[in-house]
PDB file of C-alpha atoms in Angstrom:
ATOM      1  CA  UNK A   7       0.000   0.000   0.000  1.00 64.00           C
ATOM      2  CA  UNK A   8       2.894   2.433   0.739  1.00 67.00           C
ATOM      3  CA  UNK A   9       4.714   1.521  -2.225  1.00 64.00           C
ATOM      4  CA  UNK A  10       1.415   2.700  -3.943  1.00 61.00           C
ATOM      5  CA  UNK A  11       1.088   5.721  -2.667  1.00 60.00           C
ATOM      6  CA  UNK A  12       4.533   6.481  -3.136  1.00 60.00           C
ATOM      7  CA  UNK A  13       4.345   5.923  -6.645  1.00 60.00           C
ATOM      8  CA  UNK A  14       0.894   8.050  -6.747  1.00 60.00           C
ATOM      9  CA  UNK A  15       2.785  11.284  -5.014  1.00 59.00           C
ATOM     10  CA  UNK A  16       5.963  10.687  -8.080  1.00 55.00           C
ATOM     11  CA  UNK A  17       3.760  10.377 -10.229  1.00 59.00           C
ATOM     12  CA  UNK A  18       1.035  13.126  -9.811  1.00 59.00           C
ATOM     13  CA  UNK A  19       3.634  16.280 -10.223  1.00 59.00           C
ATOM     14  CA  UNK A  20       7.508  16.016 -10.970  1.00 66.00           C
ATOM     15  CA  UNK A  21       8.430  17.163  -7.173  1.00 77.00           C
ATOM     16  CA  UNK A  22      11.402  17.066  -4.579  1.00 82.00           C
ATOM     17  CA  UNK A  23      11.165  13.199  -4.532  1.00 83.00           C
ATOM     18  CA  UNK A  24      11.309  12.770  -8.450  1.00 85.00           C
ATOM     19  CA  UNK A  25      14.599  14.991  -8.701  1.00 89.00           C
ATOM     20  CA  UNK A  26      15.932  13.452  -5.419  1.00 90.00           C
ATOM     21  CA  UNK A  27      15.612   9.360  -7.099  1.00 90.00           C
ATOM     22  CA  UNK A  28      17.183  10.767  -9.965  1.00 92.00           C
ATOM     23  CA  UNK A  29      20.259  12.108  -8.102  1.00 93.00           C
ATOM     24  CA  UNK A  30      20.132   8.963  -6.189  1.00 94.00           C
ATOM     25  CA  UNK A  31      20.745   7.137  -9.418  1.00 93.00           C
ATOM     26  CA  UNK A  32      23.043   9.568 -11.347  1.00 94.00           C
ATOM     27  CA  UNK A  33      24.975   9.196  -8.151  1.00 94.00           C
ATOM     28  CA  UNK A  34      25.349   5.587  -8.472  1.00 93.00           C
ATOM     29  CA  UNK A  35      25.581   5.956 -12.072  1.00 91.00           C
ATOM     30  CA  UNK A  36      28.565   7.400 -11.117  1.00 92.00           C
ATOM     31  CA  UNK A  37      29.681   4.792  -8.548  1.00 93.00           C
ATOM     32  CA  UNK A  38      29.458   2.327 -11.472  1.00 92.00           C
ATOM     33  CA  UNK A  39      31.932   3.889 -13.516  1.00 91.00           C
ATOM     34  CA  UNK A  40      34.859   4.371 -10.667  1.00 93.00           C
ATOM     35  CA  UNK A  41      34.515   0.714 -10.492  1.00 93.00           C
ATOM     36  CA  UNK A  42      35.080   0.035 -13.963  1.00 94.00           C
ATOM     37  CA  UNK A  43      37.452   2.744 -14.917  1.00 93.00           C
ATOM     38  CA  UNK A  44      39.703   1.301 -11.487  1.00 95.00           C
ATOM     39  CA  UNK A  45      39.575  -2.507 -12.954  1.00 95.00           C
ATOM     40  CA  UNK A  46      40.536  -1.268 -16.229  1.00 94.00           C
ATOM     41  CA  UNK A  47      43.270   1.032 -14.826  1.00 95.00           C
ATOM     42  CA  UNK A  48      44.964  -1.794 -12.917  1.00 94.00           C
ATOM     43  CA  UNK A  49      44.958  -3.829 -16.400  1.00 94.00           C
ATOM     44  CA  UNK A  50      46.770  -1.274 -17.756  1.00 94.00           C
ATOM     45  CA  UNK A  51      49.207  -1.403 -14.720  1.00 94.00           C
ATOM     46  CA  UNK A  52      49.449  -5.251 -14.575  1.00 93.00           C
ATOM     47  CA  UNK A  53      50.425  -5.065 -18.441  1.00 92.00           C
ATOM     48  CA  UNK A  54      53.314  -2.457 -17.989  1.00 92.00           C
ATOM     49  CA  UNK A  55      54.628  -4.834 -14.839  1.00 88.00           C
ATOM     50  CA  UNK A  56      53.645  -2.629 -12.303  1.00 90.00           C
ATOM     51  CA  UNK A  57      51.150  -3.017  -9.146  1.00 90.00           C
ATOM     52  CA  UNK A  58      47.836  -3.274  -9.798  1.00 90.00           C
ATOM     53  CA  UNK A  59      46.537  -0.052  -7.538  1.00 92.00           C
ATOM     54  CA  UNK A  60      44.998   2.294  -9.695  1.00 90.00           C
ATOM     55  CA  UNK A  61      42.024   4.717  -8.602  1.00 89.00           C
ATOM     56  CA  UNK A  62      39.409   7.540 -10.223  1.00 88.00           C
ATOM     57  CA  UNK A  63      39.306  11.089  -9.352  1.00 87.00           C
ATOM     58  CA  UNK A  64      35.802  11.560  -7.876  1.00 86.00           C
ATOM     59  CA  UNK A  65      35.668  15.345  -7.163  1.00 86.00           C
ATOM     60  CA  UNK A  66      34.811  16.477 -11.132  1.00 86.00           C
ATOM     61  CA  UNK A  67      32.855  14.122 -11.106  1.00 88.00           C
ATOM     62  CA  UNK A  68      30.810  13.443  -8.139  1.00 88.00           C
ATOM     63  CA  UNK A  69      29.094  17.237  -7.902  1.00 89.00           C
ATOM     64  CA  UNK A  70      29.070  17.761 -11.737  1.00 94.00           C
ATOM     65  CA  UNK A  71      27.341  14.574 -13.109  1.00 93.00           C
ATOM     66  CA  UNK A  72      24.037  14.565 -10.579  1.00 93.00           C
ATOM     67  CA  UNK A  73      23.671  18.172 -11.430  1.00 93.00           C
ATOM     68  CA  UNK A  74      23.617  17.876 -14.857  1.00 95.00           C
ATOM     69  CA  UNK A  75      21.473  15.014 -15.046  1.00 95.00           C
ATOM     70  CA  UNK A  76      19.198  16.444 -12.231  1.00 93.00           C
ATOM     71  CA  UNK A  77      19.600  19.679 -14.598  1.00 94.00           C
ATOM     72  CA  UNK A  78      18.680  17.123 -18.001  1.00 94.00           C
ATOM     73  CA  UNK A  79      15.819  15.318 -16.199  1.00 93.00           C
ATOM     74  CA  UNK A  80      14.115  19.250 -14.884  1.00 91.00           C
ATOM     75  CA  UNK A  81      14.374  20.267 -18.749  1.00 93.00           C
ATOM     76  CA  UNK A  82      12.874  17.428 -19.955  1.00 92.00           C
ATOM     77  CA  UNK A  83      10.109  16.989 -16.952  1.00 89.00           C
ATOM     78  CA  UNK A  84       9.248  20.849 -18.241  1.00 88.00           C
ATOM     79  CA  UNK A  85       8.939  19.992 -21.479  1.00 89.00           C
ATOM     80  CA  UNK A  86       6.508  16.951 -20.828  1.00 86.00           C
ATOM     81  CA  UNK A  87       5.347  15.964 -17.408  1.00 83.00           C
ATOM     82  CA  UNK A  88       7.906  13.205 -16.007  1.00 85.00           C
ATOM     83  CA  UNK A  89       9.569  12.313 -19.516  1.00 89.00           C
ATOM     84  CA  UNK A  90      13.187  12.904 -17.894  1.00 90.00           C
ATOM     85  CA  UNK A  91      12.469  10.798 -14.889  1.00 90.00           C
ATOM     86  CA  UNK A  92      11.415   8.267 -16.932  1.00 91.00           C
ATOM     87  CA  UNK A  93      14.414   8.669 -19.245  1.00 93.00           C
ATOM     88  CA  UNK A  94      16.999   8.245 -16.267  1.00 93.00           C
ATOM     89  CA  UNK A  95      15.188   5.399 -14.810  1.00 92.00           C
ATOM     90  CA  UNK A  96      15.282   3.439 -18.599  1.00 94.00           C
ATOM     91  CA  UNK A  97      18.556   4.609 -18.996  1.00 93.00           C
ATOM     92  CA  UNK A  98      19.263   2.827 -15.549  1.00 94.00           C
ATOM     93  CA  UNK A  99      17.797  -0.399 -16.181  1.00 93.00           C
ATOM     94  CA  UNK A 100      19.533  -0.378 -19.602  1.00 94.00           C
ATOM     95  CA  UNK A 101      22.827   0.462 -18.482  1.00 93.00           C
ATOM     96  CA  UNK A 102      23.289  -1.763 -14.896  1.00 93.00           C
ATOM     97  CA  UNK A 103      23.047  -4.998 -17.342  1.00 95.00           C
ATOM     98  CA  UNK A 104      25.864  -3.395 -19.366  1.00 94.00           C
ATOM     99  CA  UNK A 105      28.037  -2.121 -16.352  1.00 94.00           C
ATOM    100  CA  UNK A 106      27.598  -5.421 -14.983  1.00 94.00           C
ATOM    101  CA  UNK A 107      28.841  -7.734 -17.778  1.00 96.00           C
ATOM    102  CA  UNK A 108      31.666  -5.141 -18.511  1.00 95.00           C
ATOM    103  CA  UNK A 109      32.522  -5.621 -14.701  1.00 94.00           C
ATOM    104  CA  UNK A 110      32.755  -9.057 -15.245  1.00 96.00           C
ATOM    105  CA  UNK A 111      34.901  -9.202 -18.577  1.00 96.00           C
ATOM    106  CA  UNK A 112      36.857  -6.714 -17.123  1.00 95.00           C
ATOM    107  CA  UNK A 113      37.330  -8.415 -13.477  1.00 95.00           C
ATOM    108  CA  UNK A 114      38.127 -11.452 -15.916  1.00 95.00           C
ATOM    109  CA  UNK A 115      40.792 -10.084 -17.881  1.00 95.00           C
ATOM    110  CA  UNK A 116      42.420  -8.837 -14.492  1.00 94.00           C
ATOM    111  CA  UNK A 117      42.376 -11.840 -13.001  1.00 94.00           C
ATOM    112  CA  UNK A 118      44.167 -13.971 -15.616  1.00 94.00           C
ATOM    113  CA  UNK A 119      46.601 -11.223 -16.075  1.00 93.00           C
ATOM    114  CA  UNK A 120      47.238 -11.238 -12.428  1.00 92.00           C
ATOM    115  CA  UNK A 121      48.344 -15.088 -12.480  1.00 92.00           C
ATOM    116  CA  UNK A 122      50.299 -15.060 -15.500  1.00 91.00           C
ATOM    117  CA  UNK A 123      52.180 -12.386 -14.195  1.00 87.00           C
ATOM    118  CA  UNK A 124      52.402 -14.401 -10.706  1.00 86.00           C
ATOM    119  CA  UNK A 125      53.330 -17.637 -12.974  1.00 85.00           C
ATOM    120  CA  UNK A 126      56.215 -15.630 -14.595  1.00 84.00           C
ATOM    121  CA  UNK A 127      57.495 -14.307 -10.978  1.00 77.00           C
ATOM    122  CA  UNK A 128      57.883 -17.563  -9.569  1.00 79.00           C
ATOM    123  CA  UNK A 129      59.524 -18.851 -13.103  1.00 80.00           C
ATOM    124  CA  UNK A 130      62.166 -15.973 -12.510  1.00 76.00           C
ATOM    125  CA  UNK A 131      62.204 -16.967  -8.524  1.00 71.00           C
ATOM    126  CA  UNK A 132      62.889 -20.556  -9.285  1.00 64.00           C
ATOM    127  CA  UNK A 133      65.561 -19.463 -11.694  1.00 62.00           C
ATOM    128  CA  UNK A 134      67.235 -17.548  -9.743  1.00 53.00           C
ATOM    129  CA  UNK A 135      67.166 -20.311  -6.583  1.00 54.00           C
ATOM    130  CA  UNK A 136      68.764 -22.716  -8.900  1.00 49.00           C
ATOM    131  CA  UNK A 137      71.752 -20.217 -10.414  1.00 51.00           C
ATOM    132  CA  UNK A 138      72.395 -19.849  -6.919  1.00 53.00           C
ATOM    133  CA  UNK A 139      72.565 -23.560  -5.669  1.00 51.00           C
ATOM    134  CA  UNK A 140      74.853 -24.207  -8.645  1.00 50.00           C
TER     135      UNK A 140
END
């Protein structure tokens, strides 16, 4: 019943609680993109031999991107009641499928990189014991 009436008060007038889910979301639209832009950045560092402890700059993105799509989604909603609400939300459920197999690939890719560079460490190690016994 509450869900209901919640979805009554969204849905009568674009208010406070329309713009609020959709910074909710362009927030962890955001999320979702650190994580893949840091698993792709420690590829890149695992592939030029280093340590695999890259991270994302959040500040330019953090306040800009829920303001502009809180910005997009108040231009649309005056255009036509609720049409950029609507918008974010399908662009949501279209794009958490995507972020979540391109996770996965990427998390993947990682993870075999990280034990064929192990492999070749402990081919070098084991070299090096055996120069040494000799």
């Amino acid at each position: 019943m509450r869900v209901v009436l919640l979805l009554k008060s969204i849905y009568a007038v674009p208010n406070a609680m329309t713009y609020a889910i959709v910074i909710v979301l362009s927030v962890i639209f955001t999320f979702l993109g650190f994580a893949i832009e840091i698993t792709n950045g420690n590829i890149g560092h695992v592939k030029n031999g280093r340590e695999p402890n890259a991270g994302a700059a959040i500040f330019p993105n953090i306040p800009f991107i829920p303001v502009a799509v809180g910005f997009f989604a108040w231009l649309l909603n005056s255009c036509y009641p609720h049409l950029g609400f609507w918008i974010i939300v399908g662009l949501f459920t279209l794009y958490l499928p995507y972020w979540w197999w391109s996770l996965r690939r990427l998390d993947g890719e990682l993870q075999s990189l990280l034990a064929a560079s192990e492999k070749q460490l402990d081919a070098a190690g084991d070299n090096g014991e055996r120069q040494n016994d000799n």
